[in-house]
Coordinates of C-alpha atoms in Angstrom, one line a residue:
X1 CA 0.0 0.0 0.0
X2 CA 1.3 3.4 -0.3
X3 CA 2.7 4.9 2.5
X4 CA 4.2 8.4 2.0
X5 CA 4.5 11.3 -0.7
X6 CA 7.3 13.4 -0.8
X7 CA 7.7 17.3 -2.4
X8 CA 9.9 19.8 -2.1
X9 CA 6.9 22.1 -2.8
X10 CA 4.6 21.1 0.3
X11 CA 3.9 23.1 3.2
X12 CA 4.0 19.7 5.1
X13 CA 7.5 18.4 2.8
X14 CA 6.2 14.8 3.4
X15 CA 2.5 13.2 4.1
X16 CA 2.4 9.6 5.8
X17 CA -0.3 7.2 5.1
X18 CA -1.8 4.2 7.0
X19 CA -3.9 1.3 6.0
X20 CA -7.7 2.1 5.7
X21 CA -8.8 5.7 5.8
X22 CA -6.6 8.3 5.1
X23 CA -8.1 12.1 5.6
X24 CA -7.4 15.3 4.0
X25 CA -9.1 17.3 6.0
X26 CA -10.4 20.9 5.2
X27 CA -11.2 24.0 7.5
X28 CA -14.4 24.4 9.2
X29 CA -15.3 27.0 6.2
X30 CA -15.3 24.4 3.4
X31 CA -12.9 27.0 1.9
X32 CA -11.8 26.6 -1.8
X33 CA -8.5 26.1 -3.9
X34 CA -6.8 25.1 -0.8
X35 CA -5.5 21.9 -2.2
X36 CA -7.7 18.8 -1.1
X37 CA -8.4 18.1 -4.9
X38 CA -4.8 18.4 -6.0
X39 CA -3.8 16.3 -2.7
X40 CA -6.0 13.6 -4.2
X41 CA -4.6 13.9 -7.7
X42 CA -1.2 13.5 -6.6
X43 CA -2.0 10.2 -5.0
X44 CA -3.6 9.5 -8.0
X45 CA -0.3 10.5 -10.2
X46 CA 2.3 8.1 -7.9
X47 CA -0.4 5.6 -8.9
X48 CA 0.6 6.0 -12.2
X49 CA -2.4 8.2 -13.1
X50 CA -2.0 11.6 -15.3
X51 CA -4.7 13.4 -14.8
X52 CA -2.9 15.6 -12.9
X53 CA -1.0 16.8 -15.7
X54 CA -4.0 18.4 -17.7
X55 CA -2.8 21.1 -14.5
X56 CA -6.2 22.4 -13.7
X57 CA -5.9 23.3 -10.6
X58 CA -2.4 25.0 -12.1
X59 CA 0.3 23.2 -9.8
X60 CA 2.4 22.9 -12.5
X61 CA 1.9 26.6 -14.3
X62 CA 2.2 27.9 -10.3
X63 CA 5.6 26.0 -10.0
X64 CA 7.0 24.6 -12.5
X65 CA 7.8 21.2 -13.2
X66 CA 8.4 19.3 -10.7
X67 CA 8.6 16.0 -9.0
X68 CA 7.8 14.0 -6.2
X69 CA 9.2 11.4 -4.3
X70 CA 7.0 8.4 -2.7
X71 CA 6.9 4.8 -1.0
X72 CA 4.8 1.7 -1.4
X73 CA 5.4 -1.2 1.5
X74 CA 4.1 -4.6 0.5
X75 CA 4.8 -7.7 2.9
X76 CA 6.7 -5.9 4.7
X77 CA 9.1 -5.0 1.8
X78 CA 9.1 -0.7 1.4
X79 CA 9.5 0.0 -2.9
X80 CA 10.9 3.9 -3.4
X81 CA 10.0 5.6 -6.7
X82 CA 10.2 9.7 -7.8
X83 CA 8.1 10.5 -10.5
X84 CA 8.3 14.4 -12.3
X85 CA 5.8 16.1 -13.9
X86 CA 8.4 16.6 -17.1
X87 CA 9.6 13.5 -17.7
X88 CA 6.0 11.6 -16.6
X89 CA 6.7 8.5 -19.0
X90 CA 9.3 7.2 -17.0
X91 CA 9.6 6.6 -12.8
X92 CA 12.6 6.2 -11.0
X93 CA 13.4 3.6 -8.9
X94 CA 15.2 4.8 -5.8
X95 CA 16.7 3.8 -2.5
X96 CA 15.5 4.7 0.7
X97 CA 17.1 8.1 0.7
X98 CA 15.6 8.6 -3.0
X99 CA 18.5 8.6 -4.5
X100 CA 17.8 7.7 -8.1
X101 CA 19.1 4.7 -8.8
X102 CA 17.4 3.7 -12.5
X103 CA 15.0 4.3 -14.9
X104 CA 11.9 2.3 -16.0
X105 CA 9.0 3.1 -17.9
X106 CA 5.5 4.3 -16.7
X107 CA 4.1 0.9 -18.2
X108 CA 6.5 -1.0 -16.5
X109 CA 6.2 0.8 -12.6
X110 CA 2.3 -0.1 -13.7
X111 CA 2.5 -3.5 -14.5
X112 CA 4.8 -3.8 -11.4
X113 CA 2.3 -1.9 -9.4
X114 CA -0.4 -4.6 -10.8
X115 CA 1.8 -7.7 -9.3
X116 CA 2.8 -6.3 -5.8
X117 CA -1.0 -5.2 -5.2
X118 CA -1.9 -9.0 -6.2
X119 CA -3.6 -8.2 -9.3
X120 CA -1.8 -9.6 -12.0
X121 CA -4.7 -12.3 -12.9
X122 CA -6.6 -9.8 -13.7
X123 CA -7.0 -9.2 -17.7
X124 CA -7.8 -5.2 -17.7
X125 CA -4.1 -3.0 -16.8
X126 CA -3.2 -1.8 -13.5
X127 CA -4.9 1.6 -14.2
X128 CA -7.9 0.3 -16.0
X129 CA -8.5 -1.7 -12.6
X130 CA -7.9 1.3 -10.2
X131 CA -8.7 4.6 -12.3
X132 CA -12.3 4.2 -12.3
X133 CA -12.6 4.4 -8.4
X134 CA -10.3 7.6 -8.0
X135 CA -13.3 9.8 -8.1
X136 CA -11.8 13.8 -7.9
X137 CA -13.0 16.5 -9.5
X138 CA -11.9 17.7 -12.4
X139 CA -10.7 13.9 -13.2
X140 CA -14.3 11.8 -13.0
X141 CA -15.9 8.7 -11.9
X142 CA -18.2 11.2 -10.2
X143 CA -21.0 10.3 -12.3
X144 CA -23.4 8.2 -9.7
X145 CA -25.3 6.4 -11.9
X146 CA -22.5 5.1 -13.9
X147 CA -20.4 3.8 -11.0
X148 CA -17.6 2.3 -12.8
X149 CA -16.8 3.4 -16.3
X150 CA -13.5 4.2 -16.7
X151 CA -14.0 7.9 -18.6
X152 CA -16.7 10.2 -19.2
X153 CA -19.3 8.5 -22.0
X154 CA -17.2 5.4 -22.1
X155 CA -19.2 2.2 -23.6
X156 CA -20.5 0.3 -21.3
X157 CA -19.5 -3.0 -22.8
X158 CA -16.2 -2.0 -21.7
X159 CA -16.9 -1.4 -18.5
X160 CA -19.1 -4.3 -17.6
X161 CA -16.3 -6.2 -18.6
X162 CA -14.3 -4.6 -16.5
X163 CA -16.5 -5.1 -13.6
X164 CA -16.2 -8.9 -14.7
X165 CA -12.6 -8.9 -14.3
X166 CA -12.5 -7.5 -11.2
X167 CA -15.1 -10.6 -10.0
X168 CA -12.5 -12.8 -11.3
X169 CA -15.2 -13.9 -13.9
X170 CA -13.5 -13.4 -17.4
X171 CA -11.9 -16.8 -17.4
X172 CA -15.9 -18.1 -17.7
X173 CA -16.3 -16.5 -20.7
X174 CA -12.5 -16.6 -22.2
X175 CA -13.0 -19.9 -24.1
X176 CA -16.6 -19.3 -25.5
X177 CA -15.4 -16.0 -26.5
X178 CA -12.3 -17.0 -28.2
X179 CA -14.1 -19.5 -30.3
X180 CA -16.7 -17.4 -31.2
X181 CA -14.7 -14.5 -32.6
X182 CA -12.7 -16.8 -34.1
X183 CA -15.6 -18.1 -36.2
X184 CA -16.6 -14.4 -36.6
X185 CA -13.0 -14.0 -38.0
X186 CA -13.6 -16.6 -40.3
X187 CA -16.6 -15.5 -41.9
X188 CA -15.0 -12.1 -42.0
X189 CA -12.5 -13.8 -44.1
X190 CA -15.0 -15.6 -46.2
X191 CA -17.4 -12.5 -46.7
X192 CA -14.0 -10.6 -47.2
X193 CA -13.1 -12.8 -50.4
X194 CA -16.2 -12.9 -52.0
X195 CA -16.3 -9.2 -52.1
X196 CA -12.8 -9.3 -53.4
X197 CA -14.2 -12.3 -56.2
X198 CA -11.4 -14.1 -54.8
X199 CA -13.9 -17.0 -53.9
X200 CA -17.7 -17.5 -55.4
X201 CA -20.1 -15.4 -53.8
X202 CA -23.7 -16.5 -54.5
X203 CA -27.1 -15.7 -52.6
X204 CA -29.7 -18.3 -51.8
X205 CA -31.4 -18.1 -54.6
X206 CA -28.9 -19.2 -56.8
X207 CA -27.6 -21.7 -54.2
X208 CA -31.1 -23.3 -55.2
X209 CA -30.5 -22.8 -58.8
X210 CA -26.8 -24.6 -58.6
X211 CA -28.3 -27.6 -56.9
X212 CA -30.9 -28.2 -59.6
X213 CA -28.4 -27.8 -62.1
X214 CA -26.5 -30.0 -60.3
X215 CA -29.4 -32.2 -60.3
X216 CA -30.0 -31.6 -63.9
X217 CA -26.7 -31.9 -65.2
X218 CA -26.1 -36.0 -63.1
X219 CA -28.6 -37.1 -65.0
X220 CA -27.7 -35.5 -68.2
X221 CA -24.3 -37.5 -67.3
X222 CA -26.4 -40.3 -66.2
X223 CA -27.9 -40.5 -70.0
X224 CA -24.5 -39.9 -71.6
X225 CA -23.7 -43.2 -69.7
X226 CA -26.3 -45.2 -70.4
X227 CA -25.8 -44.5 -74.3
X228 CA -22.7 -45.4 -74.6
X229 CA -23.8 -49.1 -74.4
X230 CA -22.0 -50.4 -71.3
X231 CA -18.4 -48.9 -73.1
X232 CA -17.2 -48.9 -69.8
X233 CA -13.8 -47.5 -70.8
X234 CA -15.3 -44.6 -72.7
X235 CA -17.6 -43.6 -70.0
X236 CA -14.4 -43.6 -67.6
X237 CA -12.8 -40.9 -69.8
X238 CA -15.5 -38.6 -68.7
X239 CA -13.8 -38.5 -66.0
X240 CA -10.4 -39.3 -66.4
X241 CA -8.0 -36.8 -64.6
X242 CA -5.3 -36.9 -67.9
X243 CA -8.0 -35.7 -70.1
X244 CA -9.7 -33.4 -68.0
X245 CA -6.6 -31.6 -66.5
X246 CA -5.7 -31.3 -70.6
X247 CA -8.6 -29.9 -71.2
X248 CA -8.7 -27.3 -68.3
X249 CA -5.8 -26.5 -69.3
X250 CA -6.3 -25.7 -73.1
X251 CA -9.2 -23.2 -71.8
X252 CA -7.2 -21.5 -69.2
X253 CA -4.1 -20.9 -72.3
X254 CA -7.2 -20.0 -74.3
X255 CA -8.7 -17.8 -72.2
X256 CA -4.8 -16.2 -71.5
X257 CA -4.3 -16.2 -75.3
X258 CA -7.0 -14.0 -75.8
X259 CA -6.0 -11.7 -73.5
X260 CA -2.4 -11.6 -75.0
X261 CA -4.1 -10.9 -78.4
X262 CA -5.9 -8.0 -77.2
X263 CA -2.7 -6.3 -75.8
X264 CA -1.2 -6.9 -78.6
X265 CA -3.9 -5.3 -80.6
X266 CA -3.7 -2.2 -78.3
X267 CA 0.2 -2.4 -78.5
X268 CA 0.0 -2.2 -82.0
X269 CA -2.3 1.3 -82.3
X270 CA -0.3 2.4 -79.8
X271 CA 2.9 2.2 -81.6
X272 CA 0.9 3.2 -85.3
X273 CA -0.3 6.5 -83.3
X274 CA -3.9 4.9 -83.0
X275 CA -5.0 5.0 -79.4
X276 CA -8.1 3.5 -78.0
X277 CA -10.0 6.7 -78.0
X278 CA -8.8 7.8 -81.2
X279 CA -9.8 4.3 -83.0
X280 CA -13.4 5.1 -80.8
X281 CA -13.6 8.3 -82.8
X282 CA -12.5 6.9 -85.7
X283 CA -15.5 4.0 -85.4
X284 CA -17.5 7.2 -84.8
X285 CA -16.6 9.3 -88.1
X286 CA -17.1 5.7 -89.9
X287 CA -20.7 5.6 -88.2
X288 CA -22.1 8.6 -89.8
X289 CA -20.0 9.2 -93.1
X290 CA -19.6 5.5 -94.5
X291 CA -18.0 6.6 -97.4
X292 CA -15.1 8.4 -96.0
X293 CA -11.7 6.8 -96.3
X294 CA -10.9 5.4 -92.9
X295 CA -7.1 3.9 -93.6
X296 CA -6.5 7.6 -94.5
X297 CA -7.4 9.1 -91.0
X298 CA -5.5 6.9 -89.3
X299 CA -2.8 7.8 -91.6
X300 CA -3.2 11.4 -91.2
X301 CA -3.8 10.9 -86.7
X302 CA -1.0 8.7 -87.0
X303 CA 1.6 11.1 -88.5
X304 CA 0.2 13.6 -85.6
X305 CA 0.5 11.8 -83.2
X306 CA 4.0 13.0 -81.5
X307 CA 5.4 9.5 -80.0
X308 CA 9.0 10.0 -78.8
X309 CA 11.6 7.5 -80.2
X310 CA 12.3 5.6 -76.5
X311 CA 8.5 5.3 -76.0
X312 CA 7.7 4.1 -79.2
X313 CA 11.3 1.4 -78.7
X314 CA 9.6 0.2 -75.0
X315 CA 5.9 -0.6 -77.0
X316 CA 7.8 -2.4 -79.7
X317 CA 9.9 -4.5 -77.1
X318 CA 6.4 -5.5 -74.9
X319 CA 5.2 -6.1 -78.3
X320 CA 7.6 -8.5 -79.6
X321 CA 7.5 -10.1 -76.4
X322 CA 3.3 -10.6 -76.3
X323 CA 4.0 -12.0 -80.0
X324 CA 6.6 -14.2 -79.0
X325 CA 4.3 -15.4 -75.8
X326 CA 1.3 -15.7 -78.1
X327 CA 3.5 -18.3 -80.4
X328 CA 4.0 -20.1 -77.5
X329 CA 0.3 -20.8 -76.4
X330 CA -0.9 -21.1 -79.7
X331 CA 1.6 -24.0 -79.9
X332 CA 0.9 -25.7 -76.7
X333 CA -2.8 -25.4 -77.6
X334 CA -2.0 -27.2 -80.6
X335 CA -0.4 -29.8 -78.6
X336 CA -3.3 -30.3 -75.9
X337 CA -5.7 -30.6 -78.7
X338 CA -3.8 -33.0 -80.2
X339 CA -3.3 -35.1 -76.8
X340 CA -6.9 -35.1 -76.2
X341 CA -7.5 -36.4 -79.6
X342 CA -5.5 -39.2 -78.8
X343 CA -6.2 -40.0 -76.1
X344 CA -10.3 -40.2 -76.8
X345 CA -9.4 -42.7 -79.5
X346 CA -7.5 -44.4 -77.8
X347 CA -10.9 -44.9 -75.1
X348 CA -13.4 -44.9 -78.3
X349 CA -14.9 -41.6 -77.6
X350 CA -16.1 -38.7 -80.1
X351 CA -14.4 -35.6 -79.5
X352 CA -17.7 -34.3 -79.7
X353 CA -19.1 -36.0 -76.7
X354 CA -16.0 -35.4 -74.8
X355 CA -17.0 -31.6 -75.1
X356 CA -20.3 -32.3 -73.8
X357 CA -19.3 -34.9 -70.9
X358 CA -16.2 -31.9 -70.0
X359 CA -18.9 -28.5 -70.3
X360 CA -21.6 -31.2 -67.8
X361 CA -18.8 -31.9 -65.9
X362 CA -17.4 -28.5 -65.9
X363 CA -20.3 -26.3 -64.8
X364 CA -21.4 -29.2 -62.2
X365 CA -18.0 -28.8 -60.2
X366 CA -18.5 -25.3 -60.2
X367 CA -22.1 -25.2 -58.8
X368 CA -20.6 -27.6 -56.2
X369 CA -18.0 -25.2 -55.6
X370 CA -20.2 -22.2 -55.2
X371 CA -22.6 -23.5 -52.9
X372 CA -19.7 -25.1 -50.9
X373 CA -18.9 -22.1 -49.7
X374 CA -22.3 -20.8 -49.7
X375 CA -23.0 -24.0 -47.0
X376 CA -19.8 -22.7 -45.2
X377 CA -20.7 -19.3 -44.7
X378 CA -24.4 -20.9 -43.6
X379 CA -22.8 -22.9 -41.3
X380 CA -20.6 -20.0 -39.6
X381 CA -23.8 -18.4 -39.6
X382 CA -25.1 -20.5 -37.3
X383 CA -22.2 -21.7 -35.4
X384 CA -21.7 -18.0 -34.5
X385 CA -25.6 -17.9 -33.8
X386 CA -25.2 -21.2 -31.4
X387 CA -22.1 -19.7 -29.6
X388 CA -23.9 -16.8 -28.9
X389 CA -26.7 -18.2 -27.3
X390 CA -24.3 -19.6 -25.4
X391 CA -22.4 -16.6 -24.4
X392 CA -25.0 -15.0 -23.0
X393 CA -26.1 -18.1 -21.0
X394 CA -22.9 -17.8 -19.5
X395 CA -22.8 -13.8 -19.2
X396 CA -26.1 -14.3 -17.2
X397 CA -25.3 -16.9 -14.9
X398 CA -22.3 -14.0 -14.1
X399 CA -24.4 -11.2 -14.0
X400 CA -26.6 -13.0 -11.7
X401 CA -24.1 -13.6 -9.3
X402 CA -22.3 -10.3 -9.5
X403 CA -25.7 -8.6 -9.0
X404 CA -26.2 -11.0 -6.2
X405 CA -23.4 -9.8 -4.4
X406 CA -22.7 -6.3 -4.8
X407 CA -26.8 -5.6 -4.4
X408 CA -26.7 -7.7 -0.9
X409 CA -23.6 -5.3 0.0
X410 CA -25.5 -2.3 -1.2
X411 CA -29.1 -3.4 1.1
X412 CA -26.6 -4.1 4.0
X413 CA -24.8 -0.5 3.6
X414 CA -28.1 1.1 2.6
X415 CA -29.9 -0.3 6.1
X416 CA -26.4 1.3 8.8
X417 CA -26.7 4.6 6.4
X418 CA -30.4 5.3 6.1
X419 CA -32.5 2.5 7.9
X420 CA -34.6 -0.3 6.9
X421 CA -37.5 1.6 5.2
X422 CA -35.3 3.2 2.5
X423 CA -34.6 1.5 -0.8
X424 CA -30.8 0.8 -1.4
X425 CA -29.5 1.4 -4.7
X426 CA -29.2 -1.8 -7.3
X427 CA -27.2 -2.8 -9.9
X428 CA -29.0 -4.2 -13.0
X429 CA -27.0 -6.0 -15.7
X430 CA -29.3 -6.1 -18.6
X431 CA -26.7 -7.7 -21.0
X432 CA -22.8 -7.2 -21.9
X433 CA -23.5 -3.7 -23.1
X434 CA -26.0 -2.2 -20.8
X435 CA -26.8 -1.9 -17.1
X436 CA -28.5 0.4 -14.3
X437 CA -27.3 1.4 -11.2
X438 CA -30.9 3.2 -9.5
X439 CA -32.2 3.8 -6.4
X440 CA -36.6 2.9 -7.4
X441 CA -38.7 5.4 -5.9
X442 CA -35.8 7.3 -4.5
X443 CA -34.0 9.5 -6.7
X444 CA -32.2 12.0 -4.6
X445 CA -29.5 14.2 -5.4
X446 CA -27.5 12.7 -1.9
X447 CA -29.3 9.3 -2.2
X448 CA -27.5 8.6 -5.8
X449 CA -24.0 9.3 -4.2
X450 CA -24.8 7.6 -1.5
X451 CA -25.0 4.9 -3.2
X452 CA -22.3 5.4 -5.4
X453 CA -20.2 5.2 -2.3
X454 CA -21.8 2.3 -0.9
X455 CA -20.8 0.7 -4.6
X456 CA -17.4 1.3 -4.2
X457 CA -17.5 -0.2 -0.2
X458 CA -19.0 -3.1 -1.9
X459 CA -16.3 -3.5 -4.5
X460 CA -13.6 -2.8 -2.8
X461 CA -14.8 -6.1 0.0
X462 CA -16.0 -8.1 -2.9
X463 CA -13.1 -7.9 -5.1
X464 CA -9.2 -7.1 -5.3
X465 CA -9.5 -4.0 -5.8
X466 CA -6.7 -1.7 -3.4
X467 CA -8.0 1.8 -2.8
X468 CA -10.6 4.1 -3.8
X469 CA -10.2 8.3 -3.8
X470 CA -13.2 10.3 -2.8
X471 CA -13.4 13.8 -3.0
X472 CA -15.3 15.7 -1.0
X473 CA -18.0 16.9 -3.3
X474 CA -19.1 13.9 -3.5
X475 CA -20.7 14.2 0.1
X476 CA -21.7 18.0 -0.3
X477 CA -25.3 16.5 -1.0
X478 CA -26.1 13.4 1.2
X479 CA -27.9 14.4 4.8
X480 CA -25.4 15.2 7.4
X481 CA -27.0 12.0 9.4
X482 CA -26.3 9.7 6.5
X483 CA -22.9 11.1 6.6
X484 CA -22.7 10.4 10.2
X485 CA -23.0 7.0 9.1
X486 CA -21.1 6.8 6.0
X487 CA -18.2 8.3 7.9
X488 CA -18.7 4.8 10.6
X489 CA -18.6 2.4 7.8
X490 CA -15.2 4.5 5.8
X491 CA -13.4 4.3 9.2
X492 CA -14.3 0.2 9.8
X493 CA -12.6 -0.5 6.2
X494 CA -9.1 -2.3 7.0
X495 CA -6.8 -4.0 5.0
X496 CA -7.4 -1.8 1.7
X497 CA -6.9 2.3 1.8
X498 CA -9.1 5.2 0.9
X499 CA -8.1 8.3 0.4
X500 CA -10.9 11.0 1.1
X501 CA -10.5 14.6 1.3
X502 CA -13.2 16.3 3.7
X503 CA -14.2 19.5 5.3
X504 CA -16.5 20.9 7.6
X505 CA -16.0 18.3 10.0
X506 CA -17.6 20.3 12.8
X507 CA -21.2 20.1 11.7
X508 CA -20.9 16.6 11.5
X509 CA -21.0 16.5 15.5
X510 CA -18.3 15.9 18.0
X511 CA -18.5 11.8 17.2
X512 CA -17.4 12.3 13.5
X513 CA -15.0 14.9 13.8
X514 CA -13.1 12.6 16.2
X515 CA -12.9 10.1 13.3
X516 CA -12.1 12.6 10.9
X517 CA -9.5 13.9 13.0
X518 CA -7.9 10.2 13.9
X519 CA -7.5 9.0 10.4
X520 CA -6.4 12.5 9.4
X521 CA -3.0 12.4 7.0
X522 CA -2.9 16.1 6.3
X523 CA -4.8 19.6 7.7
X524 CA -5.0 22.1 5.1
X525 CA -7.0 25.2 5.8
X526 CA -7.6 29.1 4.4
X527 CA -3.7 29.6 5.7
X528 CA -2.1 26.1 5.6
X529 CA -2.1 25.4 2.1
X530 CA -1.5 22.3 0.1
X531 CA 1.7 23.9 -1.4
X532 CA 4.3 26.7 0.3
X533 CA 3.3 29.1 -2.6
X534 CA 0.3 30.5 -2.8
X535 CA -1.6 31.4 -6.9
X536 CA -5.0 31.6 -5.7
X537 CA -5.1 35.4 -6.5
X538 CA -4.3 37.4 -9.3
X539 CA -1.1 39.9 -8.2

């Protein structure tokens, strides 16, 4: 726990703190921009917070950067650390004295923060955990009926999964929610490559049209068979892997040669002068005077057309070498056709009803292949649907049980605080991304942060959770008896710390100001200020 802070700024140059509550107590004026905020925000910056470098309560335009020094003790082990408002990103570790003695990150002093507090099972960071419960002004969590969000208008998904982590709960969901976004990922992936055409993408109305052609085209096959006369051998070429790779293969070199032509058609204007627009506007002239001399305008465009010698050299290079690769698939598509010739007398088949086995054959596979991963995507569909289902069965058992918990807390704190007869506030967790936390029939300004205090009492004996911060304006509202109480139950807290800055103590009654006064850490008042200088007024 931490258990001093050290500046060479502060009236008092070093504040000592004890386990449970720890008191920054104000004059009996409730006075102003005397420093209990800031007091708070600097135990919430050696936490490894930095909201108190937005400066808006202007420490650091009063003084300058500057730094502090401070000590945590765990198991009877003290850990020293300075921290400066400059350098913020990095903490130094130090020995008793505070005499630097290295450098490590502000990730790192968090993460070490996170094991020495006990809380390194937990999935959300070290200042995910605590940040959320250090409720100052000017910083948040001050918001009553959003109790633990972890910044102003933060989703609540987040948030309710925090609140899972702190119960200790997220291992219940881990493996249910691995698979599932793993299956979500998948279908990303599928979805992702049909929009890119990179796999078929069909709806479900040509699903259905594939699987009757499907249907259609096995019988078609079916016939094929049964007319060949019980020509066993020929009706095994229909699906002999030989023949049909060589025939896949002559329409994917056909389908390339054409391609190949085409450039080479476009390579060939280009290098003449003729570009695709111009032969467009050519086509055009042709259109409407038919009887005008076409070779002569592309004469004429071609002479005016301004090519420069090493473009036109780079077009005839690609050109030669399209015309040399268009030789080459015109040759091996001689060679295929001439192989499947062979081959289909060899077996006693027409080359005609080759073609028409191979184009069955052909569009069947691809029907099968296109509602393959039509079924797949189905099939996520639903797997993702199932997991769900089973998600929130789980979510709900937890959110039962949470609720459970903290709302028993909140009726027990509720009952010391305002009696039996008032309605304690409850915690409602609708689903993973929305919950409550209402008083029914009692919506007070003080009863809401009453309760929002009472949340935080329950929290911090129902989970890990260290500390909590309260600032005093979170009690301007509640009823001075309620207070009374409040200030009972803060005091009986052992074995975690809060830090709560407070004033007024005086019309609390004799009782309460005793308590205040016992687990006071620091007095600041109208003269004793938080720091030795004072920028309260203008000069």
């Amino acid at each position: 726990m931490l258990k001093e802070i050290a500046c060479l700024y502060f009236n008092h140059a070093k504040i000592y703190f004890h386990n449970g509550l720890n008191v920054v107590l104000g004059d009996d004026e409730a006075k102003n921009s005397i420093g209990k905020s800031t007091a708070l925000m600097v135990v919430d910056f050696v936490q490894g917070g930095d909201s108190f470098l937005a400066d808006d309560a202007g420490a650091i335009k009063a003084l300058g950067h500057h730094y502090y020094d401070f000590m945590f003790a765990f198991s009877g082990v003290n850990y020293y650390f300075s921290r400066s408002t400059d350098r913020s990103e990095i903490v130094h570790v130090c020995d008793e004295d505070y005499s630097r003695l290295e450098e490590i990150s502000i990730d790192v002093f968090r993460g070490k923060l996170k094991i020495l507090y006990g809380l390194e099972n937990q999935e959300n960071s070290y200042r995910g955990i605590v940040s959320p419960f250090s409720r100052i002004w000017k910083k948040g969590g001050l918001e009553p009926d959003q109790p633990f969000i972890g910044f102003l208008k933060e989703p609540n998904g987040p948030a309710i999964g925090r609140l899972i982590d702190l119960f200790g709960r997220s291992s219940d969901i881990a493996s249910e929610k691995k698979g599932m976004d793993e299956q979500k990922e998948r279908k990303k992936l599928i979805s992702s490559s049909m929009n890119a055409q990179i796999i078929p993408n069909i709806d479900k109305s040509q699903y259905q049209a594939n699987k009757n052609s499907i249907r259609d085209n096995s019988e078609k096959i079916e016939e094929l068979k049964q007319g060949l006369g019980g020509a066993i051998n020929a009706y095994e070429a229909l699906f002999d892997a030989s023949l049909r790779q060589m025939k896949q293969r002559k329409n994917d070199l056909t389908d390339a040669r054409n391609e190949l032509q085409s450039k080479v058609r476009r390579l060939q204007r280009e290098i003449s002068g003729i570009t695709s627009r111009l032969s467009a506007n050519i086509a055009l002239v042709a259109e409407f005077f038919p009887s005008v001399n076409v070779d002569k305008i592309e004469q004429v465009e071609a002479f005016h057309q301004k090519i420069g010698s090493i473009v036109k050299k780079e077009l005839k290079d690609e050109l030669a070498v399209s015309l040399d690769q268009d030789n080459l698939l015109s040759n091996e598509i001689l060679a295929l056709d001439s192989g499947i010739r062979t081959a289909l007398e060899s077996k006693g088949m027409p080359d005609d009803l080759f073609n028409r086995a191979f184009e069955l054959k052909e569009n069947t596979d691809k029907a099968l292949d296109e509602n393959r991963y039509f079924e797949k995507k189905i099939q996520l569909d639903e797997a993702i649907k199932i997991s769900s289902k089973r998600l929130d069965m789980i979510y709900t058992r937890i959110f039962l049980d949470i609720e459970s918990k903290i709302n028993s807390k909140l009726k027990a704190f509720n009952k010391v605080v305002y009696g039996a007869k008032r309605n304690s506030s409850e915690l409602r967790i609708k689903n993973a991304n929305s919950y409550s936390f209402t008083c029914p029939d009692d919506t007070g300004t003080g009863k809401s942060y009453a309760g929002l205090i009472g949340f935080d009492m329950s929290i911090l004996s129902l989970t890990r959770l260290p500390f909590v911060i309260h600032d005093s304006v979170i009690y301007k509202n509640i009823e001075v008896a309620a207070t009374r109480r409040i200030i009972r139950i803060l005091s009986a807290i052992k074995g975690k710390q809060i830090f709560l800055s407070f004033d007024e103590a005086h019309k609390f009654g004799t009782s309460t100001e005793n308590i205040l006064t016992k687990y006071k850490v620091l007095k600041l008042s109208h003269t004793e200020l938080l720091y030795k200088k004072d920028w309260r007024e203008k000069k």
